[in-house]
Amino acid sequence: MSPRSERTPLLADHHPRTSEDSLRRAEEEDAALHGGTVALAPRRTSGLREPTPPPLPTPVAPSDPSTGGPYISSSKKKRNLIFMVSDGMGPASLSLTRSFRQFTSSLPIDDVLTLDSHFWGTSRTRSTNSLVTDSAAGATAFSCGRKSYNGAISMLPGHRPCGTVLEAAKRKGFATGLVVTTDVTDATPACFAAHVDWRMQNDEIALQEVGEGPLGRSVDLILGGDRAGFDELGMGKNVTLPMLGLFAAADVPFEIDRRNMADVYPSLSEMAITALTALEEATKDSEEGFFLMIEGSRIDHAGHINDPAAQVREVLEYDKTFKIVLDFLEKSDTEGILVATSDHETGGLATAWQAPNELPVYNWHPAILAKANASAEYCSVLLRQHIAASPLEPHDALIDWINSELVVRRLGIPDAIEIELNALATNPFAAVNIFAKMVSMRARVGWSTHGHSAVDVNIYSSGGVGAEKIRGNVENTDIGRFLAAYLDVDVEEITKELEDKLKGEEVLDDMAVDEAGVGMRGGVG
């Protein structure tokens, strides 16, 4: 196969367009804009237990579908691998964002996102115990190349650990890194550097990520979560490995909010540039390159909230970061590849919404999303702060403040009705969903759930050596196996070492976890 065909996306044209985020920066917000964000509360379980998943078959070497034999790395040259995860981004998110960008930037209808020009295939996402996966099982498929149950952090049914591509890469001499916009112990980053039965074991995950686990330290660079300290890194030029950079108390604010606090919080693209620069410098004289996982974490959160205005900005920033990685690979003297996909879709997003007792409307309105300059999450924070500061404020005065300061000023909605405003005033802890619904209904954007869906998700790639093996429709585990094969690392060797070291450890009681509300059906993402 010619080199050109190896690097040609399924839908590429001869002149791929860039997709720099052309949205004008919103006006500087007042001092209140520097408040914190609200972490999404886990959904409680129903009390029902999932059946114990059957043991997986004995692992075999990843197979090449074209020959039936194992994936074989075709080159022993030094290589870099960047794996990007768009948590919760389904195909409809791309359509929503593409049309939003065309509208806000006055672009022609054939102008597409960078991701669109590098579409490679689709991935099936089910876990071992559910047709609808969570982020933990999804990321385990990527990190280990194995299916597991919802909630598993690189563990298989029966308290069996599975080695990860990152751990195997580190063992072979690669530099390694994780970049996220959420808590660094969240499911996706955790699955590359930790092994616990349930995703809510955050303290244990944190210890393992910094080297207090059975394998010692496997991650050289972790960036996630106040810009305090970020600028000192010099966009990667002033980094000494190992490094742990925590730039927020929890999640980095949604991009729609963060852009107005750019002096406080770094963006996904800035953290990605920093990581790429640092890892390239660290490996310039080594025989092996680096493995870097970059996650657009908060696309998922926007989906859980059903906030389309927040989601389109998250996808645009992810698309911008994808372009930055492509440019890095193009300029690098080291062979490298970019593979990007989602762990699942979140929200059951549809670019259409039919109001009750109305006929269908064959349209949706990106102008509504363009008018919003704050997320539903941030508006809910401001509302609760205001109520706490003015607990004796008359109801009518509170209604007026909500309408003028939040609904009109930040969401760009001039026609809020009395029932909406009353709901916000009387139930501020439900405000995040009320605000999001107000935007979605007016934009005619539909959602079927505040959880995940089972829809297949897209795969994107720079193309390159061996990338044909994940072209078309594949299992999410095929992506994980490809990552290990591309780096020519032995994940099974790491698995055997983990099994030996973890023998005899107590298995976390399933019922106790379910009763605590963090079982297979618990958690967000």
Short mmCIF file of C-alpha atoms in Angstrom, two decimals:
data_model
loop_
_atom_site.label_atom_id
_atom_site.label_comp_id
_atom_site.label_asym_id
_atom_site.label_seq_id
_atom_site.Cartn_x
_atom_site.Cartn_y
_atom_site.Cartn_z
CA MET A 1 0.00 0.00 0.00
CA SER A 2 1.38 3.40 -0.92
CA PRO A 3 2.28 5.89 1.82
CA ARG A 4 -0.37 8.24 0.46
CA SER A 5 -3.16 5.70 0.84
CA GLU A 6 -2.06 4.96 4.40
CA ARG A 7 -2.55 8.60 5.32
CA THR A 8 -5.71 9.33 3.36
CA PRO A 9 -8.85 9.72 5.52
CA LEU A 10 -12.09 8.27 4.26
CA LEU A 11 -13.64 11.67 3.55
CA ALA A 12 -10.57 13.80 2.92
CA ASP A 13 -10.50 16.34 0.11
CA HIS A 14 -7.37 17.69 -1.54
CA HIS A 15 -7.55 20.98 0.35
CA PRO A 16 -8.51 20.28 3.98
CA ARG A 17 -9.68 23.37 5.75
CA THR A 18 -8.48 24.40 9.17
CA SER A 19 -10.82 25.05 12.03
CA GLU A 20 -9.23 27.60 14.32
CA ASP A 21 -11.86 28.79 16.73
CA SER A 22 -12.95 32.08 15.14
CA LEU A 23 -15.42 33.05 17.85
CA ARG A 24 -14.71 36.55 19.17
CA ARG A 25 -13.75 36.55 22.81
CA ALA A 26 -16.66 37.61 24.98
CA GLU A 27 -16.42 40.86 26.96
CA GLU A 28 -14.60 40.61 30.27
CA GLU A 29 -16.99 39.52 32.99
CA ASP A 30 -17.22 41.20 36.40
CA ALA A 31 -15.49 39.90 39.50
CA ALA A 32 -18.20 37.31 40.07
CA LEU A 33 -17.04 35.49 36.96
CA HIS A 34 -14.05 34.18 38.91
CA GLY A 35 -16.18 31.87 41.04
CA GLY A 36 -15.77 28.14 41.06
CA THR A 37 -17.53 25.49 39.06
CA VAL A 38 -19.94 22.80 40.25
CA ALA A 39 -18.88 19.19 40.07
CA LEU A 40 -21.60 16.99 38.62
CA ALA A 41 -23.20 14.87 41.32
CA PRO A 42 -23.19 11.13 40.67
CA ARG A 43 -26.59 9.62 39.92
CA ARG A 44 -27.69 7.26 42.67
CA THR A 45 -28.23 3.64 41.85
CA SER A 46 -31.60 1.98 41.76
CA GLY A 47 -30.41 -0.62 44.27
CA LEU A 48 -30.46 -3.34 41.62
CA ARG A 49 -27.32 -5.32 41.08
CA GLU A 50 -25.94 -6.27 37.72
CA PRO A 51 -25.20 -9.96 37.24
CA THR A 52 -21.55 -10.88 37.60
CA PRO A 53 -20.03 -10.71 34.11
CA PRO A 54 -18.71 -14.02 32.80
CA PRO A 55 -14.92 -14.39 32.71
CA LEU A 56 -13.32 -13.22 29.50
CA PRO A 57 -11.56 -15.78 27.33
CA THR A 58 -7.83 -16.23 27.67
CA PRO A 59 -6.25 -13.24 25.94
CA VAL A 60 -4.68 -13.80 22.57
CA ALA A 61 -2.42 -11.58 20.54
CA PRO A 62 -4.31 -8.79 18.77
CA SER A 63 -5.27 -10.05 15.35
CA ASP A 64 -4.81 -8.47 11.97
CA PRO A 65 -8.23 -8.77 10.27
CA SER A 66 -6.61 -8.98 6.87
CA THR A 67 -4.48 -12.05 7.68
CA GLY A 68 -5.84 -13.60 10.85
CA GLY A 69 -2.37 -13.29 12.36
CA PRO A 70 -1.16 -10.91 15.04
CA TYR A 71 -0.69 -7.21 14.45
CA ILE A 72 2.95 -6.77 13.55
CA SER A 73 4.68 -3.44 13.79
CA SER A 74 6.20 -2.87 10.38
CA SER A 75 9.03 -0.69 11.62
CA LYS A 76 11.37 -0.55 14.60
CA LYS A 77 11.99 3.15 14.13
CA LYS A 78 11.55 5.63 16.96
CA ARG A 79 7.88 6.56 17.19
CA ASN A 80 5.51 8.96 18.94
CA LEU A 81 1.85 8.12 19.53
CA ILE A 82 -0.77 10.66 20.50
CA PHE A 83 -4.15 9.23 21.45
CA MET A 84 -7.01 11.70 21.85
CA VAL A 85 -10.32 10.94 23.57
CA SER A 86 -13.38 13.12 23.06
CA ASP A 87 -15.32 11.97 26.11
CA GLY A 88 -19.04 11.80 25.32
CA MET A 89 -18.80 13.13 21.75
CA GLY A 90 -21.08 11.34 19.31
CA PRO A 91 -21.66 11.97 15.60
CA ALA A 92 -24.45 14.48 16.30
CA SER A 93 -22.03 16.63 18.31
CA LEU A 94 -19.95 17.09 15.16
CA SER A 95 -22.99 18.09 13.11
CA LEU A 96 -24.12 20.51 15.81
CA THR A 97 -20.68 22.10 16.09
CA ARG A 98 -20.02 22.25 12.36
CA SER A 99 -23.27 24.12 11.70
CA PHE A 100 -22.66 26.39 14.71
CA ARG A 101 -19.22 27.31 13.42
CA GLN A 102 -20.47 27.93 9.90
CA PHE A 103 -23.16 30.24 11.28
CA THR A 104 -21.01 32.21 13.71
CA SER A 105 -18.12 32.63 11.25
CA SER A 106 -20.21 33.16 8.09
CA LEU A 107 -18.61 30.15 6.42
CA PRO A 108 -19.90 28.24 3.38
CA ILE A 109 -21.79 25.01 3.91
CA ASP A 110 -18.87 22.92 2.63
CA ASP A 111 -16.48 24.30 5.25
CA VAL A 112 -15.80 21.54 7.74
CA LEU A 113 -13.99 20.87 10.99
CA THR A 114 -10.45 19.52 11.00
CA LEU A 115 -11.88 16.34 12.49
CA ASP A 116 -14.22 15.93 9.50
CA SER A 117 -11.24 15.92 7.14
CA HIS A 118 -9.62 13.09 9.09
CA PHE A 119 -12.59 10.79 9.60
CA TRP A 120 -11.32 7.22 9.72
CA GLY A 121 -14.15 4.96 10.85
CA THR A 122 -16.50 4.15 13.72
CA SER A 123 -16.25 2.23 16.96
CA ARG A 124 -18.68 -0.04 18.79
CA THR A 125 -18.78 0.76 22.49
CA ARG A 126 -20.66 -1.80 24.62
CA SER A 127 -19.12 -3.13 27.84
CA THR A 128 -19.25 -6.68 29.19
CA ASN A 129 -22.29 -6.03 31.37
CA SER A 130 -24.24 -3.39 29.43
CA LEU A 131 -25.05 -2.27 25.92
CA VAL A 132 -24.44 1.27 27.23
CA THR A 133 -20.89 1.71 28.47
CA ASP A 134 -19.49 4.16 30.98
CA SER A 135 -16.17 5.97 30.63
CA ALA A 136 -14.32 3.48 32.83
CA ALA A 137 -15.15 0.42 30.74
CA GLY A 138 -14.65 2.49 27.59
CA ALA A 139 -11.20 3.66 28.62
CA THR A 140 -10.24 0.16 29.77
CA ALA A 141 -10.94 -1.01 26.22
CA PHE A 142 -8.49 1.62 24.96
CA SER A 143 -5.80 1.16 27.59
CA CYS A 144 -5.86 -2.65 27.88
CA GLY A 145 -7.48 -3.68 24.61
CA ARG A 146 -9.97 -5.70 26.67
CA LYS A 147 -13.70 -5.44 27.38
CA SER A 148 -14.73 -5.04 31.01
CA TYR A 149 -17.65 -4.02 33.20
CA ASN A 150 -18.95 -0.50 33.79
CA GLY A 151 -16.94 1.09 36.57
CA ALA A 152 -13.76 -0.94 36.02
CA ILE A 153 -10.45 0.94 36.06
CA SER A 154 -8.20 -1.36 34.01
CA MET A 155 -9.61 -4.37 35.82
CA LEU A 156 -11.40 -7.36 34.33
CA PRO A 157 -14.28 -9.32 35.89
CA GLY A 158 -13.10 -11.37 38.85
CA HIS A 159 -10.66 -8.81 40.26
CA ARG A 160 -8.18 -9.41 37.45
CA PRO A 161 -5.93 -6.51 36.47
CA CYS A 162 -5.02 -5.81 32.87
CA GLY A 163 -1.81 -4.09 31.86
CA THR A 164 -2.13 -0.83 29.92
CA VAL A 165 -0.43 0.49 26.81
CA LEU A 166 0.96 3.40 28.83
CA GLU A 167 2.51 1.10 31.42
CA ALA A 168 3.97 -1.12 28.72
CA ALA A 169 5.31 1.90 26.86
CA LYS A 170 6.99 3.22 30.01
CA ARG A 171 8.51 -0.19 30.70
CA LYS A 172 10.02 -0.22 27.20
CA GLY A 173 11.57 3.23 27.56
CA PHE A 174 8.94 5.58 26.13
CA ALA A 175 8.15 8.85 27.89
CA THR A 176 4.48 9.02 28.88
CA GLY A 177 1.89 11.71 29.53
CA LEU A 178 -1.76 12.39 30.34
CA VAL A 179 -3.58 15.67 29.62
CA VAL A 180 -7.20 16.20 30.70
CA THR A 181 -9.64 19.00 31.52
CA THR A 182 -11.22 17.17 34.41
CA ASP A 183 -9.97 15.75 37.69
CA VAL A 184 -6.87 13.69 36.90
CA THR A 185 -8.33 10.76 38.84
CA ASP A 186 -11.39 10.66 36.59
CA ALA A 187 -12.11 7.44 34.75
CA THR A 188 -10.30 8.03 31.46
CA PRO A 189 -6.87 9.10 32.75
CA ALA A 190 -7.15 6.62 35.62
CA CYS A 191 -7.51 3.68 33.23
CA PHE A 192 -4.07 4.28 31.76
CA ALA A 193 -2.16 4.38 35.05
CA ALA A 194 -4.18 2.70 37.79
CA HIS A 195 -5.96 -0.56 38.59
CA VAL A 196 -8.97 -0.53 40.94
CA ASP A 197 -12.27 -2.37 40.94
CA TRP A 198 -14.43 0.76 40.92
CA ARG A 199 -13.94 4.20 39.48
CA MET A 200 -14.96 5.93 42.71
CA GLN A 201 -11.78 4.77 44.49
CA ASN A 202 -10.23 8.16 43.75
CA ASP A 203 -7.69 8.17 46.59
CA GLU A 204 -6.25 4.84 45.49
CA ILE A 205 -6.23 6.01 41.85
CA ALA A 206 -4.32 9.17 42.82
CA LEU A 207 -1.70 7.17 44.70
CA GLN A 208 -1.15 4.81 41.78
CA GLU A 209 -0.93 7.65 39.25
CA VAL A 210 1.99 9.19 41.16
CA GLY A 211 3.79 5.87 41.55
CA GLU A 212 2.44 4.31 44.76
CA GLY A 213 1.10 1.23 43.00
CA PRO A 214 2.22 -2.29 42.11
CA LEU A 215 4.28 -1.09 39.12
CA GLY A 216 5.69 2.10 40.60
CA ARG A 217 5.47 5.29 38.54
CA SER A 218 4.45 4.86 34.92
CA VAL A 219 3.44 8.43 34.04
CA ASP A 220 6.05 11.12 33.45
CA LEU A 221 3.71 14.06 32.88
CA ILE A 222 0.17 14.70 34.12
CA LEU A 223 -1.61 17.98 33.36
CA GLY A 224 -5.20 18.65 34.35
CA GLY A 225 -7.77 20.44 36.17
CA ASP A 226 -5.87 27.98 38.12
CA ARG A 227 -3.33 28.90 35.68
CA ALA A 228 -1.29 29.54 38.83
CA GLY A 229 1.98 27.85 37.99
CA PHE A 230 1.03 27.00 34.40
CA ASP A 231 2.77 29.99 32.81
CA GLU A 232 5.98 29.00 34.58
CA LEU A 233 6.10 25.91 32.36
CA GLY A 234 6.84 28.07 29.31
CA MET A 235 4.47 26.02 27.13
CA GLY A 236 6.65 22.97 27.78
CA LYS A 237 10.08 24.59 27.46
CA ASN A 238 10.62 24.82 31.22
CA VAL A 239 9.45 21.35 32.19
CA THR A 240 11.51 18.77 34.06
CA LEU A 241 10.03 15.28 34.19
CA PRO A 242 8.37 13.80 36.12
CA MET A 243 5.76 16.51 36.55
CA LEU A 244 2.27 16.69 38.02
CA GLY A 245 0.43 19.90 37.08
CA LEU A 246 -2.96 20.46 38.73
CA PHE A 247 -4.42 23.73 37.48
CA ALA A 248 -7.91 23.64 39.00
CA ALA A 249 -9.47 22.47 42.25
CA ALA A 250 -11.61 20.03 40.26
CA ASP A 251 -12.56 20.41 36.58
CA VAL A 252 -11.30 23.14 34.28
CA PRO A 253 -14.33 25.37 33.60
CA PHE A 254 -16.28 24.81 30.40
CA GLU A 255 -14.54 26.55 27.50
CA ILE A 256 -17.46 28.98 27.13
CA ASP A 257 -16.64 30.17 30.67
CA ARG A 258 -12.88 29.55 30.71
CA ARG A 259 -12.24 31.92 27.79
CA ASN A 260 -13.34 34.75 30.11
CA MET A 261 -10.95 33.48 32.80
CA ALA A 262 -7.99 32.77 30.53
CA ASP A 263 -5.67 34.41 33.05
CA VAL A 264 -6.67 31.77 35.60
CA TYR A 265 -7.17 28.48 33.74
CA PRO A 266 -5.24 27.00 30.80
CA SER A 267 -7.11 25.58 27.84
CA LEU A 268 -6.93 22.03 26.53
CA SER A 269 -4.92 23.21 23.53
CA GLU A 270 -2.41 25.06 25.73
CA MET A 271 -1.89 22.03 27.94
CA ALA A 272 -1.51 19.84 24.85
CA ILE A 273 1.18 22.10 23.38
CA THR A 274 2.99 22.07 26.72
CA ALA A 275 2.90 18.28 26.93
CA LEU A 276 4.00 17.76 23.33
CA THR A 277 6.92 20.17 23.71
CA ALA A 278 8.03 18.71 27.04
CA LEU A 279 7.85 15.08 25.89
CA GLU A 280 9.61 15.81 22.61
CA GLU A 281 12.43 17.55 24.47
CA ALA A 282 12.66 14.72 27.01
CA THR A 283 13.04 12.08 24.26
CA LYS A 284 15.23 13.96 21.79
CA ASP A 285 18.27 11.80 22.58
CA SER A 286 16.48 8.54 23.43
CA GLU A 287 15.87 5.48 21.28
CA GLU A 288 12.13 5.52 22.01
CA GLY A 289 9.61 8.31 21.58
CA PHE A 290 6.58 9.07 23.71
CA PHE A 291 2.98 8.09 24.32
CA LEU A 292 0.55 10.89 25.17
CA MET A 293 -3.16 10.63 25.94
CA ILE A 294 -5.15 13.89 25.58
CA GLU A 295 -8.78 14.00 26.65
CA GLY A 296 -11.43 16.60 25.87
CA SER A 297 -13.09 15.64 29.12
CA ARG A 298 -15.86 18.18 29.46
CA ILE A 299 -17.67 17.43 26.20
CA ASP A 300 -19.15 14.63 28.28
CA HIS A 301 -20.22 16.97 31.10
CA ALA A 302 -22.01 19.27 28.67
CA GLY A 303 -23.85 16.22 27.39
CA HIS A 304 -24.85 15.09 30.88
CA ILE A 305 -26.24 18.58 31.56
CA ASN A 306 -27.82 18.73 28.08
CA ASP A 307 -26.16 22.12 27.47
CA PRO A 308 -25.65 22.60 23.71
CA ALA A 309 -24.07 26.06 24.08
CA ALA A 310 -21.33 24.63 26.29
CA GLN A 311 -20.90 21.54 24.14
CA VAL A 312 -20.19 23.30 20.84
CA ARG A 313 -17.42 25.35 22.45
CA GLU A 314 -15.91 22.20 23.97
CA VAL A 315 -15.91 20.44 20.60
CA LEU A 316 -14.35 23.47 18.90
CA GLU A 317 -11.52 23.50 21.44
CA TYR A 318 -11.03 19.76 20.96
CA ASP A 319 -10.95 20.25 17.18
CA LYS A 320 -8.39 23.04 17.64
CA THR A 321 -6.25 20.71 19.75
CA PHE A 322 -6.53 17.96 17.13
CA LYS A 323 -5.18 20.43 14.53
CA ILE A 324 -2.30 21.36 16.84
CA VAL A 325 -1.32 17.71 17.18
CA LEU A 326 -1.47 17.23 13.40
CA ASP A 327 0.82 20.24 12.92
CA PHE A 328 3.21 18.88 15.54
CA LEU A 329 3.46 15.54 13.76
CA GLU A 330 3.97 17.24 10.40
CA LYS A 331 6.93 19.24 11.75
CA SER A 332 8.46 16.50 13.88
CA ASP A 333 11.48 14.55 12.67
CA THR A 334 10.19 11.50 14.53
CA GLU A 335 7.63 9.20 12.96
CA GLY A 336 4.29 9.53 14.70
CA ILE A 337 0.58 8.97 14.49
CA LEU A 338 -2.56 10.54 15.92
CA VAL A 339 -5.58 8.40 16.71
CA ALA A 340 -8.71 9.97 18.17
CA THR A 341 -12.08 8.58 19.21
CA SER A 342 -14.76 8.77 21.89
CA ASP A 343 -15.46 6.35 24.71
CA HIS A 344 -19.22 6.77 24.21
CA GLU A 345 -21.89 9.31 23.30
CA THR A 346 -23.55 11.33 26.06
CA GLY A 347 -27.02 12.85 26.15
CA GLY A 348 -28.65 11.16 23.18
CA LEU A 349 -28.16 14.41 21.28
CA ALA A 350 -30.32 15.17 18.25
CA THR A 351 -30.14 18.23 16.04
CA ALA A 352 -33.92 18.46 16.16
CA TRP A 353 -36.60 18.84 18.81
CA GLN A 354 -40.37 18.54 18.51
CA ALA A 355 -42.38 20.38 21.15
CA PRO A 356 -45.31 18.49 22.71
CA ASN A 357 -48.55 18.85 20.74
CA GLU A 358 -46.74 20.53 17.84
CA LEU A 359 -45.91 19.37 14.35
CA PRO A 360 -42.23 18.68 13.57
CA VAL A 361 -40.06 21.64 12.67
CA TYR A 362 -37.43 20.84 10.07
CA ASN A 363 -34.77 23.14 11.47
CA TRP A 364 -32.64 24.03 14.45
CA HIS A 365 -31.21 27.44 15.40
CA PRO A 366 -27.46 27.89 16.02
CA ALA A 367 -28.12 31.61 16.60
CA ILE A 368 -29.55 30.73 20.01
CA LEU A 369 -26.30 29.01 21.01
CA ALA A 370 -24.28 31.92 19.67
CA LYS A 371 -26.07 34.37 21.97
CA ALA A 372 -25.07 32.45 25.11
CA ASN A 373 -21.80 33.54 26.70
CA ALA A 374 -21.92 31.34 29.80
CA SER A 375 -22.72 27.73 30.55
CA ALA A 376 -25.80 26.52 32.39
CA GLU A 377 -23.42 25.21 35.04
CA TYR A 378 -21.84 28.62 35.61
CA CYS A 379 -25.20 30.39 35.68
CA SER A 380 -26.34 27.98 38.38
CA VAL A 381 -23.22 28.79 40.42
CA LEU A 382 -23.95 32.51 40.19
CA LEU A 383 -27.56 31.94 41.18
CA ARG A 384 -26.68 30.00 44.32
CA GLN A 385 -24.01 32.54 45.26
CA HIS A 386 -26.55 35.35 44.88
CA ILE A 387 -29.17 33.59 47.02
CA ALA A 388 -26.60 32.84 49.71
CA ALA A 389 -25.50 36.48 49.76
CA SER A 390 -29.10 37.84 49.83
CA PRO A 391 -31.19 35.24 51.72
CA LEU A 392 -33.97 37.74 52.56
CA GLU A 393 -34.41 39.13 49.05
CA PRO A 394 -38.09 39.33 48.05
CA HIS A 395 -39.23 36.74 45.52
CA ASP A 396 -40.11 39.31 42.85
CA ALA A 397 -36.72 40.98 43.21
CA LEU A 398 -34.99 37.62 42.86
CA ILE A 399 -37.01 36.87 39.72
CA ASP A 400 -35.94 40.22 38.23
CA TRP A 401 -32.28 39.56 39.03
CA ILE A 402 -32.37 36.06 37.55
CA ASN A 403 -33.94 37.34 34.36
CA SER A 404 -31.68 40.36 33.84
CA GLU A 405 -28.34 39.05 35.10
CA LEU A 406 -28.46 35.39 34.11
CA VAL A 407 -31.11 34.68 31.51
CA VAL A 408 -30.74 37.82 29.38
CA ARG A 409 -27.15 38.83 30.06
CA ARG A 410 -25.48 35.40 30.04
CA LEU A 411 -27.79 33.06 28.14
CA GLY A 412 -28.98 35.67 25.66
CA ILE A 413 -32.64 34.74 26.15
CA PRO A 414 -34.97 37.80 26.07
CA ASP A 415 -38.28 35.91 26.22
CA ALA A 416 -38.15 33.77 29.37
CA ILE A 417 -41.62 32.90 30.62
CA GLU A 418 -42.91 33.11 34.18
CA ILE A 419 -42.92 29.37 34.81
CA GLU A 420 -39.22 29.11 33.88
CA LEU A 421 -38.18 32.03 36.11
CA ASN A 422 -40.26 30.77 39.04
CA ALA A 423 -38.68 27.33 38.73
CA LEU A 424 -35.20 28.85 38.89
CA ALA A 425 -36.07 30.99 41.92
CA THR A 426 -37.75 28.23 43.92
CA ASN A 427 -35.41 25.34 43.07
CA PRO A 428 -31.89 26.72 42.58
CA PHE A 429 -30.28 23.29 42.97
CA ALA A 430 -32.07 22.15 39.80
CA ALA A 431 -31.10 25.36 38.01
CA VAL A 432 -28.33 23.82 35.90
CA ASN A 433 -30.81 21.58 34.08
CA ILE A 434 -33.45 24.32 33.84
CA PHE A 435 -31.00 26.76 32.27
CA ALA A 436 -29.81 24.11 29.80
CA LYS A 437 -33.36 23.20 28.83
CA MET A 438 -34.23 26.86 28.22
CA VAL A 439 -31.40 27.09 25.69
CA SER A 440 -32.05 23.70 24.07
CA MET A 441 -35.77 24.24 23.55
CA ARG A 442 -35.27 27.62 21.88
CA ALA A 443 -32.49 26.25 19.68
CA ARG A 444 -34.63 23.16 18.92
CA VAL A 445 -31.86 20.84 20.05
CA GLY A 446 -33.11 17.55 21.46
CA TRP A 447 -31.76 15.19 24.12
CA SER A 448 -33.01 11.74 25.12
CA THR A 449 -31.08 11.24 28.36
CA HIS A 450 -28.83 12.82 30.98
CA GLY A 451 -26.70 9.67 30.73
CA HIS A 452 -24.93 7.84 27.92
CA SER A 453 -26.24 6.16 24.78
CA ALA A 454 -25.12 3.08 22.86
CA VAL A 455 -24.56 4.80 19.50
CA ASP A 456 -21.34 4.02 17.61
CA VAL A 457 -18.77 6.82 17.84
CA ASN A 458 -16.34 8.17 15.27
CA ILE A 459 -12.64 7.41 14.84
CA TYR A 460 -10.25 10.02 13.45
CA SER A 461 -6.61 9.66 12.50
CA SER A 462 -3.64 11.33 10.89
CA GLY A 463 -3.16 8.06 9.05
CA GLY A 464 0.17 6.30 8.90
CA VAL A 465 1.82 2.92 9.35
CA GLY A 466 -0.75 0.27 10.21
CA ALA A 467 -3.68 2.66 10.59
CA GLU A 468 -5.70 0.69 8.04
CA LYS A 469 -6.30 -1.84 10.82
CA ILE A 470 -8.71 0.53 12.58
CA ARG A 471 -10.41 1.77 9.42
CA GLY A 472 -14.13 1.17 9.02
CA ASN A 473 -16.35 -0.14 11.84
CA VAL A 474 -14.37 -1.78 14.65
CA GLU A 475 -14.66 -2.67 18.34
CA ASN A 476 -13.26 -0.19 20.84
CA THR A 477 -10.86 -2.93 21.92
CA ASP A 478 -9.40 -2.99 18.39
CA ILE A 479 -8.29 0.59 18.97
CA GLY A 480 -6.57 -0.37 22.21
CA ARG A 481 -4.80 -3.28 20.57
CA PHE A 482 -3.68 -1.06 17.71
CA LEU A 483 -2.11 1.43 20.14
CA ALA A 484 0.01 -1.32 21.71
CA ALA A 485 0.91 -2.79 18.32
CA TYR A 486 1.97 0.56 16.89
CA LEU A 487 4.39 1.09 19.78
CA ASP A 488 5.41 -2.60 19.65
CA VAL A 489 4.93 -3.00 23.40
CA ASP A 490 3.91 -6.09 25.39
CA VAL A 491 0.78 -5.35 27.38
CA GLU A 492 0.33 -9.02 28.34
CA GLU A 493 3.71 -9.04 30.09
CA ILE A 494 2.49 -6.15 32.27
CA THR A 495 -0.75 -8.02 32.94
CA LYS A 496 1.11 -11.09 34.19
CA GLU A 497 3.27 -8.95 36.47
CA LEU A 498 0.18 -7.24 37.90
CA GLU A 499 -1.55 -10.56 38.49
CA ASP A 500 1.44 -11.83 40.44
CA LYS A 501 1.71 -8.69 42.55
CA LEU A 502 -2.01 -8.38 43.28
CA LYS A 503 -2.64 -12.02 44.24
CA GLY A 504 -4.45 -12.34 47.53
CA GLU A 505 -5.73 -8.78 47.67
CA GLU A 506 -9.27 -8.41 48.98
CA VAL A 507 -11.93 -8.05 46.30
CA LEU A 508 -14.16 -5.01 46.78
CA ASP A 509 -17.65 -6.16 47.76
CA ASP A 510 -20.09 -5.48 44.93
CA MET A 511 -23.14 -5.03 47.15
CA ALA A 512 -21.34 -2.61 49.46
CA VAL A 513 -20.41 -0.49 46.45
CA ASP A 514 -23.96 -0.52 45.09
CA GLU A 515 -25.40 0.43 48.46
CA ALA A 516 -22.99 3.38 48.59
CA GLY A 517 -24.41 4.61 45.32
CA VAL A 518 -21.26 4.11 43.27
CA GLY A 519 -21.81 0.71 41.74
CA MET A 520 -22.04 -0.31 38.11
CA ARG A 521 -24.82 2.14 37.49
CA GLY A 522 -23.32 4.96 39.55
CA GLY A 523 -21.09 7.83 38.56
CA VAL A 524 -21.01 10.28 35.70
CA GLY A 525 -19.05 9.81 32.52
#
